[in-house]
Coordinates of C-alpha atoms (C1' of nucleotides) in Angstrom, one line a residue:
Chain A
X1 CA 19.5 142.8 -60.1
X2 CA 17.2 144.7 -57.4
X3 CA 17.9 144.9 -54.9
X4 CA 16.6 146.4 -51.2
X5 CA 16.0 146.5 -47.5
X6 CA 13.1 146.7 -45.7
X7 CA 13.8 148.6 -42.3
X8 CA 12.4 146.4 -39.2
X9 CA 10.9 149.7 -38.0
X10 CA 8.6 149.4 -41.4
X11 CA 7.0 146.1 -39.7
X12 CA 4.5 145.2 -36.8
X13 CA 6.3 143.6 -34.3
X14 CA 9.8 141.4 -34.5
X15 CA 11.2 139.9 -37.0
X16 CA 12.9 136.0 -37.2
X17 CA 13.8 135.2 -40.7
X18 CA 16.1 131.7 -39.7
X19 CA 12.8 130.8 -37.7
X20 CA 10.0 131.8 -40.3
X21 CA 12.1 130.3 -42.7
X22 CA 13.3 127.1 -41.2
X23 CA 11.0 126.3 -38.5
X24 CA 9.2 123.2 -41.0
X25 CA 6.3 125.2 -42.7
X26 CA 7.7 126.0 -45.7
X27 CA 9.9 123.6 -48.0
X28 CA 10.4 126.4 -51.2
X29 CA 13.0 128.5 -49.6
X30 CA 17.0 127.0 -49.8
X31 CA 19.7 128.4 -48.7
X32 CA 22.3 129.5 -51.7
X33 CA 25.5 128.6 -49.7
X34 CA 24.9 125.1 -49.2
X35 CA 24.2 124.9 -46.0
X36 CA 21.8 122.2 -44.5
X37 CA 19.0 123.8 -42.8
X38 CA 18.7 122.9 -39.2
X39 CA 22.5 121.5 -39.1
X40 CA 24.4 124.3 -38.1
X41 CA 22.7 127.7 -35.9
X42 CA 26.0 129.4 -35.4
X43 CA 25.6 131.2 -38.7
X44 CA 24.3 133.9 -36.5
X45 CA 21.4 133.8 -38.4
X46 CA 22.5 136.3 -41.1
X47 CA 22.3 133.7 -43.7
X48 CA 20.7 134.3 -47.8
X49 CA 17.7 132.4 -48.4
X50 CA 16.3 132.0 -51.9
X51 CA 13.3 130.9 -53.6
X52 CA 11.4 131.7 -57.2
X53 CA 8.2 133.0 -57.6
X54 CA 6.4 133.1 -60.7
X55 CA 9.8 132.8 -62.3
X56 CA 11.8 135.7 -60.3
X57 CA 14.6 134.8 -57.9
X58 CA 14.3 136.0 -54.7
X59 CA 16.9 136.1 -51.6
X60 CA 16.7 137.9 -49.0
X61 CA 18.4 137.6 -45.1
X62 CA 18.4 139.7 -41.4
X63 CA 20.3 142.5 -40.9
X64 CA 20.7 143.9 -37.4
X65 CA 17.9 146.8 -38.5
X66 CA 16.8 145.4 -41.7
X67 CA 15.4 142.4 -44.0
X68 CA 17.5 142.7 -47.1
X69 CA 16.4 141.6 -50.1
X70 CA 17.9 140.7 -54.1
X71 CA 15.9 139.4 -57.0
X72 CA 15.5 139.6 -60.6
X73 CA 12.5 141.5 -60.0
X74 CA 11.3 144.6 -57.3
X75 CA 10.8 142.3 -54.8
X76 CA 10.1 144.6 -52.1
X77 CA 6.0 144.3 -52.0
X78 CA 6.9 140.0 -52.6
X79 CA 9.0 139.5 -50.0
X80 CA 6.9 141.7 -47.4
X81 CA 3.7 139.3 -49.0
X82 CA 5.8 135.7 -48.3
X83 CA 7.5 136.4 -45.2
X84 CA 3.9 137.5 -44.0
X85 CA 5.9 141.0 -42.8
X86 CA 2.8 142.6 -42.6
X87 CA 0.9 140.8 -39.9
X88 CA 0.7 142.2 -36.8
X89 CA 3.1 140.0 -34.1
X90 CA 1.6 142.0 -31.3
X91 CA -2.0 142.3 -32.0
X92 CA -1.5 138.2 -32.7
X93 CA 0.2 137.4 -29.6
X94 CA -1.6 140.1 -27.5
X95 CA -4.4 138.0 -28.7
X96 CA -3.6 134.6 -28.0
X97 CA -3.6 132.3 -25.3
X98 CA -1.4 133.5 -22.6
X99 CA -0.8 129.6 -21.2
X100 CA 2.6 128.7 -19.6
X101 CA 2.8 126.3 -22.8
X102 CA 2.3 129.2 -25.6
X103 CA 3.3 131.6 -23.6
X104 CA 7.0 129.8 -23.7
X105 CA 6.8 128.9 -27.4
X106 CA 6.1 132.3 -28.2
X107 CA 9.0 134.0 -26.4
X108 CA 11.7 130.9 -27.6
X109 CA 11.1 132.5 -31.4
X110 CA 9.8 135.8 -31.2
X111 CA 9.6 137.4 -34.4
X112 CA 8.7 134.0 -36.2
X113 CA 5.5 134.8 -39.6
X114 CA 3.7 132.5 -40.9
X115 CA 4.7 132.3 -45.2
X116 CA 2.8 132.7 -47.8
X117 CA 3.9 129.9 -50.3
X118 CA 3.0 129.5 -53.4
X119 CA -0.3 127.7 -54.0
X120 CA 1.1 124.3 -55.8
X121 CA 4.3 124.5 -54.1
X122 CA 2.7 124.3 -51.3
X123 CA 0.3 121.7 -52.1
X124 CA 3.2 119.1 -52.9
X125 CA 5.4 119.7 -50.3
X126 CA 2.8 118.7 -47.7
X127 CA 1.8 115.7 -49.7
X128 CA 5.2 114.7 -49.4
X129 CA 5.2 115.0 -45.9
X130 CA 3.2 112.4 -44.7
X131 CA 5.5 110.5 -42.2
X132 CA 8.2 112.0 -43.5
X133 CA 11.4 113.7 -40.9
X134 CA 11.4 117.8 -42.0
X135 CA 15.5 117.4 -43.2
X136 CA 14.0 115.3 -46.3
X137 CA 11.1 117.0 -47.5
X138 CA 13.4 120.0 -48.1
X139 CA 15.3 117.2 -49.8
X140 CA 12.1 116.0 -51.9
X141 CA 11.2 119.6 -52.6
X142 CA 15.0 119.7 -54.3
X143 CA 15.1 117.1 -56.2
X144 CA 11.6 117.8 -57.3
X145 CA 13.5 121.8 -58.7
X146 CA 16.2 119.8 -60.1
X147 CA 14.8 117.5 -62.1
X148 CA 11.6 119.1 -63.2
X149 CA 12.1 123.1 -62.7
X150 CA 12.7 125.5 -65.0
X151 CA 16.5 126.5 -64.5
X152 CA 16.7 130.1 -64.3
X153 CA 20.0 132.0 -65.1
X154 CA 20.6 134.5 -62.6
X155 CA 24.3 136.3 -61.5
X156 CA 26.8 133.0 -63.6
X157 CA 25.0 130.3 -62.0
X158 CA 21.7 128.2 -62.8
X159 CA 18.3 128.2 -60.9
X160 CA 15.4 126.0 -60.3
X161 CA 12.2 127.0 -59.8
X162 CA 9.6 124.6 -58.6
X163 CA 7.9 122.6 -61.3
X164 CA 4.8 123.6 -63.0
X165 CA 1.8 121.6 -62.5
X166 CA 2.5 120.7 -65.8
X167 CA 5.7 119.2 -65.5
X168 CA 5.1 116.8 -62.4
X169 CA 1.8 115.9 -64.0
X170 CA 3.7 115.0 -67.3
X171 CA 5.9 112.2 -65.2
X172 CA 5.6 109.1 -64.6
X173 CA 5.1 107.7 -60.6
X174 CA 8.3 105.5 -61.1
X175 CA 10.5 108.7 -61.8
X176 CA 9.0 110.2 -58.9
X177 CA 9.8 107.3 -56.8
X178 CA 13.0 107.5 -58.1
X179 CA 13.3 111.0 -56.5
X180 CA 12.7 109.1 -53.3
X181 CA 9.0 110.1 -53.0
X182 CA 7.8 106.6 -52.4
X183 CA 4.0 106.2 -51.6
X184 CA 3.6 109.6 -52.1
X185 CA 4.7 109.7 -55.9
X186 CA 1.7 108.5 -57.9
X187 CA -0.1 111.8 -55.0
X188 CA 2.0 113.9 -56.5
X189 CA 1.5 113.0 -60.0
X190 CA -2.0 112.9 -59.9
X191 CA -2.5 116.4 -58.1
X192 CA -0.7 117.6 -60.5
X193 CA -2.5 116.6 -62.9
X194 CA -5.7 117.8 -61.1
X195 CA -3.9 121.6 -61.2
X196 CA -2.8 121.2 -65.0
X197 CA -6.3 120.0 -66.6
X198 CA -7.9 122.4 -64.1
X199 CA -9.9 119.7 -62.5
X200 CA -8.9 121.3 -59.4
X201 CA -6.8 124.2 -58.6
X202 CA -6.4 127.2 -56.1
X203 CA -9.5 129.0 -57.6
X204 CA -12.0 126.6 -56.0
X205 CA -10.6 127.1 -52.4
X206 CA -9.0 130.8 -52.6
X207 CA -11.4 132.8 -50.5
X208 CA -14.3 129.8 -49.3
X209 CA -15.1 130.5 -45.8
X210 CA -12.3 128.2 -43.6
X211 CA -13.8 125.2 -42.8
X212 CA -15.4 125.0 -47.2
X213 CA -11.7 125.9 -48.2
X214 CA -11.1 122.6 -46.3
X215 CA -12.6 120.3 -47.7
X216 CA -12.5 121.4 -51.2
X217 CA -8.8 120.7 -50.9
X218 CA -9.1 117.1 -49.7
X219 CA -10.2 116.6 -53.1
X220 CA -6.6 116.8 -54.2
X221 CA -5.2 113.2 -53.6
X222 CA -2.8 113.1 -51.4
X223 CA -4.2 115.6 -49.5
X224 CA -6.9 114.8 -45.9
X225 CA -7.7 117.2 -43.3
X226 CA -4.4 117.7 -42.1
X227 CA -2.5 119.0 -45.1
X228 CA -4.9 120.5 -46.6
X229 CA -4.8 122.8 -42.9
X230 CA -1.5 123.0 -43.7
X231 CA -1.4 124.3 -47.5
X232 CA -4.7 127.7 -45.8
X233 CA -2.0 128.1 -42.9
X234 CA 1.4 128.0 -45.2
X235 CA 0.3 129.8 -48.5
X236 CA -3.7 130.6 -48.1
X237 CA -2.8 133.1 -45.4
X238 CA -6.0 131.4 -43.3
X239 CA -4.5 132.0 -40.0
X240 CA -7.7 130.2 -38.2
X241 CA -6.1 126.8 -40.1
X242 CA -4.7 124.4 -37.6
X243 CA -3.0 121.6 -38.6
X244 CA -3.0 118.7 -36.3
X245 CA -0.1 116.4 -36.4
X246 CA 1.4 113.8 -34.1
X247 CA 3.7 117.2 -32.2
X248 CA 0.4 119.0 -31.5
X249 CA -1.7 116.2 -30.8
X250 CA 0.9 114.8 -28.0
X251 CA 0.8 119.1 -26.8
X252 CA -3.3 118.5 -27.2
X253 CA -2.9 114.9 -25.0
X254 CA -0.6 116.9 -22.3
X255 CA -2.1 120.2 -21.7
X256 CA -5.3 120.6 -23.6
X257 CA -6.6 116.5 -23.0
X258 CA -10.5 118.9 -23.1
X259 CA -9.9 119.2 -26.9
X260 CA -9.3 116.1 -28.0
X261 CA -12.9 115.2 -29.2
X262 CA -12.1 112.0 -31.3
X263 CA -12.3 113.4 -34.7
X264 CA -10.6 116.0 -36.7
X265 CA -13.3 117.8 -37.2
X266 CA -14.5 118.7 -34.0
X267 CA -11.0 118.7 -32.3
X268 CA -10.1 121.1 -34.7
X269 CA -13.1 124.0 -33.9
X270 CA -11.9 122.7 -29.8
X271 CA -7.9 123.7 -30.3
X272 CA -8.6 126.6 -32.3
X273 CA -11.3 128.4 -30.1
X274 CA -8.6 127.3 -27.3
X275 CA -5.6 128.7 -28.5
X276 CA -7.8 131.4 -30.0
X277 CA -8.0 133.5 -33.3
X278 CA -5.1 133.1 -35.7
X279 CA -4.7 129.5 -33.9
X280 CA -2.5 128.9 -36.9
X281 CA -0.1 131.2 -35.4
X282 CA 0.2 129.5 -32.0
X283 CA 0.4 126.1 -33.3
X284 CA 3.1 126.8 -35.6
X285 CA 5.3 128.5 -33.0
X286 CA 4.4 125.2 -30.9
X287 CA 5.1 123.1 -33.4
X288 CA 8.7 124.6 -33.9
X289 CA 9.1 124.8 -29.6
X290 CA 8.2 121.1 -29.6
X291 CA 10.4 119.5 -32.4
X292 CA 13.4 121.7 -31.4
X293 CA 12.9 119.8 -27.7
X294 CA 11.3 122.4 -25.4
X295 CA 8.7 121.2 -22.5
X296 CA 11.0 118.6 -21.8
Chain B
dC1 C1' 17.1 94.3 -35.0
dT2 C1' 12.1 97.6 -34.1
dC3 C1' 10.2 102.0 -34.4
dC4 C1' 8.8 106.6 -36.1
dA5 C1' 8.4 110.5 -39.3
dG6 C1' 4.3 118.0 -40.0
dG7 C1' -0.5 111.2 -43.4
dG8 C1' -4.1 109.3 -46.8
dA9 C1' -6.0 106.2 -49.5
dG10 C1' -9.2 102.1 -49.9
dC11 C1' -11.8 99.3 -48.0
dC12 C1' -14.2 97.2 -44.0
dT13 C1' -18.7 97.3 -41.1
Chain C
dA1 C1' -19.0 108.4 -40.0
dG2 C1' -15.0 105.6 -37.8
dG3 C1' -12.2 101.6 -37.9
dC4 C1' -8.0 99.0 -39.3
dT5 C1' -4.4 97.9 -42.9
dC6 C1' -0.8 99.2 -46.3
dC7 C1' 2.2 102.3 -48.2
dA8 C1' 8.7 103.5 -48.9
dT9 C1' 12.6 105.6 -46.6
dG10 C1' 16.0 106.1 -44.0
dG11 C1' 18.1 107.8 -39.2
dA12 C1' 17.8 106.6 -34.5

DNA sequence: CTCCAGGGAGCCT
DNA sequence: AGGCTCCATGGA
């Protein structure tokens, strides 16, 4: 077992691991202590969080002056990547819209960083997110791991990775419905099939210009513009992507009505113009802030 | 009971 | 392109 610590002094801007991992932007981390996300905010923010990347278990927790990690590999660079620790939050916020709402959201969760989830897990988890509450999206991903994820022996326990595309492609629609995926079950199966067969993969998306990348992603079954933006933002590092979900649409209605252009593509351009470069960063702060009861 | 949750597919015009 | 309608599930 490898372990280490990344001093917060080596990170540009604030870091808040809890806000980063419990803000509904990633469903691929969990608490090995068994605590359910969002049910007990009283633990002080120092709990361990766990995920699996390319067969390696990675755990992180926040201390007073560092991000501690332990892993089956030398995970320091990986942790920096996964948690967006190289993003310069000073610069990103400085360039953002400084209106009252966005300032309140940034102040409330200073240190929240945009994650870089592995592509396939991000894709599947946001296909599952359609018309579904955050807590239940976590539960669905856990069920997929337990049922289809490769087991890894780790410190005397068995940890399950997120399923490989082939494993979900081989599942039946009914099996996935039995995991309470509902009408998303065939979407997940068919998208997994596309990735596993090579019909459409991360390589067809990564590196393309933002709007073209979004268009490519909508080729997956169960992926429209909104889910595509989530994958671009939370996996591929397109920090300008602004997923237009129910919460940000509500914020547009209440605070930026001129940005509502009646269709996704034009509203997207308008809100990106409104929120500035790295608009996805501000969108994620707004999502977490509004959903947590801010802006009453 | 109804309403809603990080929407999208299929079908219609 | 833009507007329906339907789609599972569970908590408020």
